[in-house]
Coordinates of C-alpha atoms and ligand atoms in Angstrom, one line a residue:
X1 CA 111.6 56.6 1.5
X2 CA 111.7 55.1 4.9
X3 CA 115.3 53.3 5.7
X4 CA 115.6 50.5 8.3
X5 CA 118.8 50.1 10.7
X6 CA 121.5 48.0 9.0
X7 CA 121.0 44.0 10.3
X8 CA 122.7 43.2 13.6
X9 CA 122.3 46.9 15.2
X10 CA 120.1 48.4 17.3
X11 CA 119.2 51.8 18.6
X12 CA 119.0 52.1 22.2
X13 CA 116.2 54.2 23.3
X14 CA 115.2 56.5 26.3
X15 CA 113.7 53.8 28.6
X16 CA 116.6 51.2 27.8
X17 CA 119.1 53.9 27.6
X18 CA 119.4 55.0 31.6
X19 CA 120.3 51.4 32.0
X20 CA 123.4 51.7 29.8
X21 CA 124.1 54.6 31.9
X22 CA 123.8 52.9 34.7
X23 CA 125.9 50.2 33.8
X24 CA 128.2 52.6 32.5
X25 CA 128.5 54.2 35.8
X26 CA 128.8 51.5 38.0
X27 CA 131.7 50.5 36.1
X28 CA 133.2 53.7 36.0
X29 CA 133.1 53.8 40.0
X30 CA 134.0 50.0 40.6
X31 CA 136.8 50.6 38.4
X32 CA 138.0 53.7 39.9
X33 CA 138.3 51.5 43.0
X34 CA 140.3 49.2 41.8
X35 CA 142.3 52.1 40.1
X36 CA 141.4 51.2 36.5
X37 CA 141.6 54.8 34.1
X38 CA 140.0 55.0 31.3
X39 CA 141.7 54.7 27.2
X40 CA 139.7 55.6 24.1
X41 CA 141.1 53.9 21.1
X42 CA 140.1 54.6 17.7
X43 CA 136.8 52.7 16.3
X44 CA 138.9 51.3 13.6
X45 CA 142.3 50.4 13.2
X46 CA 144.7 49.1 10.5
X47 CA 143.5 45.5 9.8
X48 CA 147.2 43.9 10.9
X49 CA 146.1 45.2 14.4
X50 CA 143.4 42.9 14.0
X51 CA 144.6 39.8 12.1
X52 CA 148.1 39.3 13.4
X53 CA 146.5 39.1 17.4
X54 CA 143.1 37.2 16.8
X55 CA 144.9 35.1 14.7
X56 CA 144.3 34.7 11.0
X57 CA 142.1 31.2 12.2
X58 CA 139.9 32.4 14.0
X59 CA 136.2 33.5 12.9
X60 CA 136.7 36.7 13.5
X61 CA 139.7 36.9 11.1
X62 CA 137.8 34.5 8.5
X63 CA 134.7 35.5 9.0
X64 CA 133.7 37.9 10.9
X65 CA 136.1 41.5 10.2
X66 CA 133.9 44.8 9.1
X67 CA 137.3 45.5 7.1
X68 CA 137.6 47.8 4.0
X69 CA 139.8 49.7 1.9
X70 CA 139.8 53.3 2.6
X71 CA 139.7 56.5 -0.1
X72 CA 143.6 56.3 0.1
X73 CA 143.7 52.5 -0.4
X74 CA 144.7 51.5 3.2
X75 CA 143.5 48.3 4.3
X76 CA 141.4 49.0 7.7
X77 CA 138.9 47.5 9.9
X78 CA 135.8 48.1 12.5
X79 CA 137.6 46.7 15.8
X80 CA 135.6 43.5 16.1
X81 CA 137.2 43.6 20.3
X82 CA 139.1 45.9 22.4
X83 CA 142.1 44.3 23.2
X84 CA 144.3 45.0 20.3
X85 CA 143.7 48.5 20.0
X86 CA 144.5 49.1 23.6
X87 CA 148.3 46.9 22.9
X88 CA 148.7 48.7 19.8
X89 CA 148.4 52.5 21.7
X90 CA 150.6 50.9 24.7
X91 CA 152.9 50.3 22.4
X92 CA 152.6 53.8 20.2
X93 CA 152.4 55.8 23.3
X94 CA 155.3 53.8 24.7
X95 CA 153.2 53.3 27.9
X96 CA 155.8 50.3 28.8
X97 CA 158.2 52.8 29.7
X98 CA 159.3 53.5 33.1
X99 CA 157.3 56.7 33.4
X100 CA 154.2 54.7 34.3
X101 CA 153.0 53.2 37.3
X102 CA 153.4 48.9 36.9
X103 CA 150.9 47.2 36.3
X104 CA 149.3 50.1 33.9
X105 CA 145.7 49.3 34.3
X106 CA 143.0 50.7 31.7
X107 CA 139.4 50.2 31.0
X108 CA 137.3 51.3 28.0
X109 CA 133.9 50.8 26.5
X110 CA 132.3 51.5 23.4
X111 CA 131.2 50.0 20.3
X112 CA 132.4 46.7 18.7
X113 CA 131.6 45.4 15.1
X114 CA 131.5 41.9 13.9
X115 CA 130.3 40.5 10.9
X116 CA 128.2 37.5 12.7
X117 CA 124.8 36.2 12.9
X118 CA 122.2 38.2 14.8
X119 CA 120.4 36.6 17.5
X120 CA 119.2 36.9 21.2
X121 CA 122.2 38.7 22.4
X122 CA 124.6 38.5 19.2
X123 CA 124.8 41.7 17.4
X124 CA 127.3 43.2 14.4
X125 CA 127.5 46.2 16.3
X126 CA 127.5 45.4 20.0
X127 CA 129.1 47.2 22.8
X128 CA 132.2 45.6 25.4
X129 CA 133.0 47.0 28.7
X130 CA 136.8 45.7 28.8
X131 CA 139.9 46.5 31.3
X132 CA 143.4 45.2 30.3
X133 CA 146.2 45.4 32.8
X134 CA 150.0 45.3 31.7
X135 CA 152.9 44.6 33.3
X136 CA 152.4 41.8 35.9
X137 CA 153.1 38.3 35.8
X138 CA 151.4 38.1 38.8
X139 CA 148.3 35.1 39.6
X140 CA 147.2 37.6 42.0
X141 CA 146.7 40.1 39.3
X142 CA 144.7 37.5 37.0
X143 CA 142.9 36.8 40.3
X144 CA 141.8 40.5 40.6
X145 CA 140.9 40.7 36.6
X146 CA 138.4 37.7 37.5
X147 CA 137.1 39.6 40.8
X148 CA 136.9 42.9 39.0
X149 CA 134.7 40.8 36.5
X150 CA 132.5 39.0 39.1
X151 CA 132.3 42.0 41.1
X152 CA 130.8 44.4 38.4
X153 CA 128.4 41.4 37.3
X154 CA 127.2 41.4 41.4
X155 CA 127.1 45.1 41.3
X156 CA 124.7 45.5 38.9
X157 CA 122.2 42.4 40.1
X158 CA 123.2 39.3 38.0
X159 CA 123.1 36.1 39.9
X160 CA 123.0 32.9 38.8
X161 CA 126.6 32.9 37.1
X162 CA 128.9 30.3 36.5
X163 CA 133.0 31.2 36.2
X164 CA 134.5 29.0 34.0
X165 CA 138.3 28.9 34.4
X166 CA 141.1 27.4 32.4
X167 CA 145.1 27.7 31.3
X168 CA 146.4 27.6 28.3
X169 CA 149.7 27.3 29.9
X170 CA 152.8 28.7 28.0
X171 CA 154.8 28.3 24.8
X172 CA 156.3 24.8 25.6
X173 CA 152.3 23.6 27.2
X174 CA 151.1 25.2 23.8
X175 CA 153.8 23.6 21.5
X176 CA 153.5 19.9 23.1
X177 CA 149.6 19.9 23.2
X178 CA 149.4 21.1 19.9
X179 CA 151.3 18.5 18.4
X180 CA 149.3 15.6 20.9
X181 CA 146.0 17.4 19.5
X182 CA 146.9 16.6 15.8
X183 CA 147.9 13.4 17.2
X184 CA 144.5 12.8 18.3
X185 CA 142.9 14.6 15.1
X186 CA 144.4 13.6 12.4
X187 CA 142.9 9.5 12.2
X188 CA 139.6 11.6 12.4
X189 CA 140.5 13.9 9.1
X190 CA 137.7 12.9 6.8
X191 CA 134.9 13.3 9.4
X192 CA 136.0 16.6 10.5
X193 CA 134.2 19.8 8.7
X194 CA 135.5 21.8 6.0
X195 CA 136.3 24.5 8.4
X196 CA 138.4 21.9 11.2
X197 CA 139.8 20.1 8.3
X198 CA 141.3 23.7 7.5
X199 CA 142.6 24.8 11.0
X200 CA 143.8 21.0 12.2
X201 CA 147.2 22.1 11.3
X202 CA 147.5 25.3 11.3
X203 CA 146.1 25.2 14.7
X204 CA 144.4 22.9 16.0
X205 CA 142.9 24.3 19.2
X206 CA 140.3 26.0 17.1
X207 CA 139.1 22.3 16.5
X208 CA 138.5 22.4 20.1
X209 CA 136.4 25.7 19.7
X210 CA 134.0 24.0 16.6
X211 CA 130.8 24.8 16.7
X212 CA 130.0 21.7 14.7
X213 CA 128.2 19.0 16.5
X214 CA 130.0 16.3 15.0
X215 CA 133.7 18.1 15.7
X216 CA 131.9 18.0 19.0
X217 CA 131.5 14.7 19.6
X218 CA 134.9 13.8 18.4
X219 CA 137.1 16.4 20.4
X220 CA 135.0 14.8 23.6
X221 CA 137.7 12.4 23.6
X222 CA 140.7 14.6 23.3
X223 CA 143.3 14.9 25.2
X224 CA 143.1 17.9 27.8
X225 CA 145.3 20.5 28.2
X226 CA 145.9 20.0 31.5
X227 CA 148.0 16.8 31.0
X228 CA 150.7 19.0 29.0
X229 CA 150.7 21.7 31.4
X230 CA 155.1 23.1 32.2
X231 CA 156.4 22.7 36.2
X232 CA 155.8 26.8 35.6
X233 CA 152.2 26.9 34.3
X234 CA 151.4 24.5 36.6
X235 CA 152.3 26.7 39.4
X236 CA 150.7 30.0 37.8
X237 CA 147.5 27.9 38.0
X238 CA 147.4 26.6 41.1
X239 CA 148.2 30.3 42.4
X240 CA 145.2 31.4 40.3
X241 CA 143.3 28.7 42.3
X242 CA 144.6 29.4 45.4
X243 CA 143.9 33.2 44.9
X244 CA 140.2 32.4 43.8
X245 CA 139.8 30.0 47.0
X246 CA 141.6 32.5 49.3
X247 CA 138.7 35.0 48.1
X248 CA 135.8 32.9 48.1
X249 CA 135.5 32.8 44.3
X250 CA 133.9 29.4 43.2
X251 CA 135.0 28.2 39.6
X252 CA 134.5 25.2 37.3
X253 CA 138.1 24.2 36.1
X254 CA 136.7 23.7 32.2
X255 CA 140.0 22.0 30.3
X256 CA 138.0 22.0 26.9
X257 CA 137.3 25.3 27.0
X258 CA 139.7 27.2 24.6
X259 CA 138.2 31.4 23.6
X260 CA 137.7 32.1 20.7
X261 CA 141.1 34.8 19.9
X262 CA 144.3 33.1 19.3
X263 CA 146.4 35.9 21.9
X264 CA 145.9 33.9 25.2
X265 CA 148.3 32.2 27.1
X266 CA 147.8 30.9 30.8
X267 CA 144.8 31.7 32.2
X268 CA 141.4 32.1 30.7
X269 CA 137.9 32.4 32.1
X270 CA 134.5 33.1 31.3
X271 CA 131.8 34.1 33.4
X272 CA 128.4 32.7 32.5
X273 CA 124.3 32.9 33.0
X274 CA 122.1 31.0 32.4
X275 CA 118.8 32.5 31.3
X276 CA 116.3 32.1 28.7
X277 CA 116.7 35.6 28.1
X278 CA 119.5 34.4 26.1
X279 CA 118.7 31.4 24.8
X280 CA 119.3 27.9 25.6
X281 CA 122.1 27.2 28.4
X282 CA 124.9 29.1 29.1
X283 CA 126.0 32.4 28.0
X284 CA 128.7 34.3 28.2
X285 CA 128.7 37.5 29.4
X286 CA 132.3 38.6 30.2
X287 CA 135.2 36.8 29.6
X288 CA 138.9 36.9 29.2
X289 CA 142.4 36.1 30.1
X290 CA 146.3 36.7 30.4
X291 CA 147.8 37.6 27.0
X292 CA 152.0 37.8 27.6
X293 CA 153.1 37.5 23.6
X294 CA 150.4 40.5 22.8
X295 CA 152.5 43.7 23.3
X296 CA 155.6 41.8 21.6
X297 CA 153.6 40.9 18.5
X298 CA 152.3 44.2 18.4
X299 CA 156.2 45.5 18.1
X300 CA 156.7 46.6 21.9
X301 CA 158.6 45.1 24.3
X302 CA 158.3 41.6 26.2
X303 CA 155.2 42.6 28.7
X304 CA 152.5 40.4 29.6
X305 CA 149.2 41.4 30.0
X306 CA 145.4 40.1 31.3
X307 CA 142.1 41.6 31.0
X308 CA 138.4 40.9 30.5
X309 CA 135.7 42.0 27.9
X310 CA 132.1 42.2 28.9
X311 CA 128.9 42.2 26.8
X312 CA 126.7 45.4 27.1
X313 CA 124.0 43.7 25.3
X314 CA 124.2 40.4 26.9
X315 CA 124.6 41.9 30.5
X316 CA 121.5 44.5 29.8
X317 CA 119.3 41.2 28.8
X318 CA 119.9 39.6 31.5
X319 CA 119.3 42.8 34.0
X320 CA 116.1 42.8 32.5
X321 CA 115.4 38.9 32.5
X322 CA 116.4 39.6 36.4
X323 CA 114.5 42.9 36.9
X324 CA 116.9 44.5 38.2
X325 CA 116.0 48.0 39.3
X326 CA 117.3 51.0 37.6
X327 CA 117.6 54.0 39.6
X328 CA 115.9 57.3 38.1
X329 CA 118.7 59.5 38.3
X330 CA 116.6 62.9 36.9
X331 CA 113.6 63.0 38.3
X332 CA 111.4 65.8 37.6
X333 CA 111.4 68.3 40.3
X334 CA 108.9 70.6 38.7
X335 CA 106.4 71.5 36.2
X336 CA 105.8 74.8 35.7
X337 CA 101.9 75.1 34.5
X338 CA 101.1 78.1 32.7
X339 CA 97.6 79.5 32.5
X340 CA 96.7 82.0 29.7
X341 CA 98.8 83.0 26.6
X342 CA 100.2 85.9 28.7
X343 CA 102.3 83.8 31.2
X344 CA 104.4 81.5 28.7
X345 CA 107.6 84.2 29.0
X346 CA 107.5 83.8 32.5
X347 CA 106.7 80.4 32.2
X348 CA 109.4 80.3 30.2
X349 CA 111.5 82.1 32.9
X350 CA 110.9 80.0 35.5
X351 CA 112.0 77.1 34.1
X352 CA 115.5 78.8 33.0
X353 CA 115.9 79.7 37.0
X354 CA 114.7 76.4 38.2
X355 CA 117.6 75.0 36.2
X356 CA 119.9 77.4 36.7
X357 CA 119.3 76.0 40.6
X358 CA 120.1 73.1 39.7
X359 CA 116.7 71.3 39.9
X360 CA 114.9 70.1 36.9
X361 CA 111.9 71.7 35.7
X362 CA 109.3 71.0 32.5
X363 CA 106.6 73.2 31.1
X364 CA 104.2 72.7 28.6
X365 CA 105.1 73.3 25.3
X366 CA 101.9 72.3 23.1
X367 CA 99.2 75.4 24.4
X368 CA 97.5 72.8 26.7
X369 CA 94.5 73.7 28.9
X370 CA 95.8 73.7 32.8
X371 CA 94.4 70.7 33.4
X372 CA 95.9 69.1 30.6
X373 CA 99.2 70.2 31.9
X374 CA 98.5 69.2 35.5
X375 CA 97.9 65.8 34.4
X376 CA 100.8 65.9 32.8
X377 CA 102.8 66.9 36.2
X378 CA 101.1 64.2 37.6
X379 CA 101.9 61.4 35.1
X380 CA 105.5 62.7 34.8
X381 CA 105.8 62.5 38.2
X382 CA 106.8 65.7 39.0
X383 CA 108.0 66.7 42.9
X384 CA 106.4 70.0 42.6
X385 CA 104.3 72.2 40.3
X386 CA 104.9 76.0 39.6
X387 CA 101.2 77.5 38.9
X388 CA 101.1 80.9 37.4
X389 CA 98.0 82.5 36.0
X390 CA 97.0 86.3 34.7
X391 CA 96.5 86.8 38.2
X392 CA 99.4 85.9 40.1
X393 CA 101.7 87.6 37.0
X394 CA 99.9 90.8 37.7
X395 CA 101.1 90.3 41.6
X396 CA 104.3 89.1 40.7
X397 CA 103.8 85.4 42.4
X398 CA 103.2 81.8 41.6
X399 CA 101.4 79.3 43.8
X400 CA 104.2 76.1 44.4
X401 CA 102.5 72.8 45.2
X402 CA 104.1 69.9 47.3
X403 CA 102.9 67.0 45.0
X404 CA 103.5 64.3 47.7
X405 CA 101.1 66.6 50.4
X406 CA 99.0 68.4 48.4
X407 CA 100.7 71.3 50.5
X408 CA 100.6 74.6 48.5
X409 CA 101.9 78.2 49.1
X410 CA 102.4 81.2 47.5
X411 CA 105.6 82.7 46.5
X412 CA 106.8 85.9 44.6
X413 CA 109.0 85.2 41.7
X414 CA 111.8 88.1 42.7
X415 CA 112.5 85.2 45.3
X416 CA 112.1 82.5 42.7
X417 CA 114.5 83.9 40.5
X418 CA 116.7 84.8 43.4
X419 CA 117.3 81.2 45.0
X420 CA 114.4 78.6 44.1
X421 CA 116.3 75.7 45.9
X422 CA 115.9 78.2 49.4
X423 CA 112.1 79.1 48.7
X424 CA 111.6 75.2 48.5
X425 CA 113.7 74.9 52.0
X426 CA 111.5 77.6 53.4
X427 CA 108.6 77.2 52.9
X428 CA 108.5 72.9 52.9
X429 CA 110.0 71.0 55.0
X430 CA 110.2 68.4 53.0
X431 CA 111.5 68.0 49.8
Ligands
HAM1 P1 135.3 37.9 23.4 O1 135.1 36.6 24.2 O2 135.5 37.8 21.9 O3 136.6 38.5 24.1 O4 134.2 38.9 23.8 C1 133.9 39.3 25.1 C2 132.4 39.4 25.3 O5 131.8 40.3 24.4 C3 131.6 38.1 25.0 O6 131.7 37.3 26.2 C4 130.2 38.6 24.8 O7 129.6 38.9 26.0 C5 130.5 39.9 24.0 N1 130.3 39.7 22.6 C6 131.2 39.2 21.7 N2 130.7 39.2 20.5 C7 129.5 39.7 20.6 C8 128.4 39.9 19.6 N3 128.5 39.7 18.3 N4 127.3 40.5 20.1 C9 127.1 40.8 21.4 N5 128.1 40.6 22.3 C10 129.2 40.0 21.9 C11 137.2 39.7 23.7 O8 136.7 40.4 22.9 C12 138.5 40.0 24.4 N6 139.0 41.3 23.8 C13 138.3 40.1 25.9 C14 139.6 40.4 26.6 C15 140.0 41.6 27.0 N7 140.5 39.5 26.8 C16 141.5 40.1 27.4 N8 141.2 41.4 27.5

């Protein structure tokens, strides 16, 4: 019987996989710079964590949770994002306290699960790259989410991208658009669809967030945010503006645009490409936004927070789209070739101490002829190859071979085994 990965997941293999690592590493050092440490959070979580911050609206409440009751009947779920998991271990670990350091800034990665529709860059298991900062009210500090974000996304070769920004505003912006949206929506009912008709009331930005064409054409004409923004938002935005400016960030103020989790207050933004690696227009790639009622609705204590979530997938189709180079970060250094049943312990040997030298080092493995295995260096690229026959066993040496030059000496193993990385120095001079 021959089983087939579950729909929406992939398996990332060697070829693809260095450039998760890469990504993974230039994240870990641009974060590091910007003083970013990293939390791991469980892969699942109780589903309240889940369904009291997206909001129980949203598709990934309605729609989209991988939840499940477990062996002892508790009612859990896959984390379909990051950001709740980190609030709810702020809040366990009582990270708010005034043992840590203001704003307390994390980043995690790992994999994500939601129940969606697979396509170019849409997965049920996908992976996010996310920081969340807490702590600071601070435009500055949205500012530096945002650059932290763009930053990354230049770092590893994207160009091409579009950040779209926005505010939600606060409580009394939320409260007084709400009620002018349903206003607006409500001589529309019967056209709306079943799933608008449902969320008009009980909240009616997720009308704004339809995927519906028709929803779409009505919500056109709505009225925008913007216009209901407080004296207070309105400042907190125009310092996120100012910040972006004073850092020569360009933006597209988007007042339509409204994310997809109900947690958000104030600013939101989502960074874009457009590439056919991911279908029609513009994708999003990494997005996110300030979140101040999160670690009170999570049962901590008034603390507001901003962060970002990137797509691993998305980002590593459109590194490809771009070919952007990947650097080979274990090259082969040598290939030991073996020649005649007699040499594979030393073979063997060798390529412990190459290692233990901290090079890397290959052998055959398959009883190939010698020139088998020195196609084999060849086509693996190796720096060097390591030839020992019946010959050079019996005197205790092996002939090393400069691939680059063609160069080749002779060397006895005693000082192989003793320091390979100061034979190499010795007798090349270069490496
Ligand atoms: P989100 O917009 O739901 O936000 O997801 C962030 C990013 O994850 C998306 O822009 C997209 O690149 C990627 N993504 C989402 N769903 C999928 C999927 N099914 N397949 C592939 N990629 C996907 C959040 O999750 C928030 N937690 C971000 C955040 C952090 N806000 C504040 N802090």
């Amino acid at each position: 019987m021959r089983y087939q990965r579950p729909k929406g997941t992939a398996d990332i293999l060697p070829g693809t996989s260095e450039t998760w690592q890469f990504v993974e590493q230039t994240a870990r050092d641009l974060f590091a710079r910007y003083r970013f440490d990293e939390i791991r959070t469980p892969m699942f979580e109780n589903f309240e964590v889940f369904s009291r911050t997206s909001g129980d609206t949203s598709d990934i409440v309605t729609k989209e949770m991988y939840d499940f009751k477990d062996k002892g009947d508790r009612h859990l779920s896959l984390r379909p994002e990051g950001t709740a998991g980190v609030v709810r271990a702020f809040v366990e670990n009582k990270l708010y306290g005034p043992e840590t350091q203001k704003p307390y800034k994390v980043y995690y990665m790992g994999p994500m699960f939601r129940y969606e529709r697979p396509q170019s860059g849409r997965q049920r298991e996908f992976h996010q790259i996310g920081v969340e900062a807490f702590g600071s009210n601070a435009p500055e500090l949205d500012v530096e989410v945002i650059a932290l974000g763009m930053n990354l996304l230049s770092k590893l070769g994207l160009k091409h991208l579009r950040l779209a920004l926005n505010t939600l505003g606060d409580q009394e912006t939320r409260a007084a658009y709400r009620q002018a949206l349903i206003d607006f929506l409500e001589p529309h009912f019967d056209e709306l669809s079943d799933d608008s008709k449902v969320r008009l009331h009980k909240n009616p930005l997720r009308v704004l967030d339809s995927k519906d064409a028709h929803d779409q054409e009505i919500v056109a004409d709505a009225p925008s945010i913007l216009d209901f923004l407080t004296p207070d938002a309105t400042t907190h935005f125009n310092q996120v503006k100012a910040s972006l400016d004073a850092l020569g960030i360009a933006y597209d103020v988007d007042a339509t645009m409204v994310r997809g989790l109900d947690y958000y207050n104030h600013t939101i933004f989502e960074i874009m490409a457009d590439s056919p690696a991911l279908g029609e227009g513009y994708t999003t790639v990494l997005a996110g936004g300030r979140y101040n009622g999160l670690v009170e609705e999570l049962g901590g204590p008034e603390m507001p927070g901003v962060g970002f979530g990137m797509g691993v997938e998305r980002l590593v189709l459109l590194m490809q789209a771009e070919k952007v180079a990947v650097p080979n970060d274990h090259p082969l250094d040598v290939y030991v070739v073996g020649i005649g049943d007699e040499t594979s312990i030393e073979t063997l040997k060798l390529v412990q101490a190459i290692r233990r030298a901290g090079l890397t080092a290959d052998r055959d493995y398959l009883g190939r002829k010698p020139k088998a295995q020195f196609k084999t260096a060849n086509r693996l690229d190796a720096h060097y190859t390591l030839t020992i026959g019946d010959q050079e066993l019996a005197n205790q040496t092996a002939n090393l071979k400069a691939m680059a030059t063609g160069e080749e000496v002779s060397v006895p193993l005693a000082d192989i085994y003793q320091d390979f990385q100061a034979v190499v120095a010795q007798k090349f001079t270069t490496k």
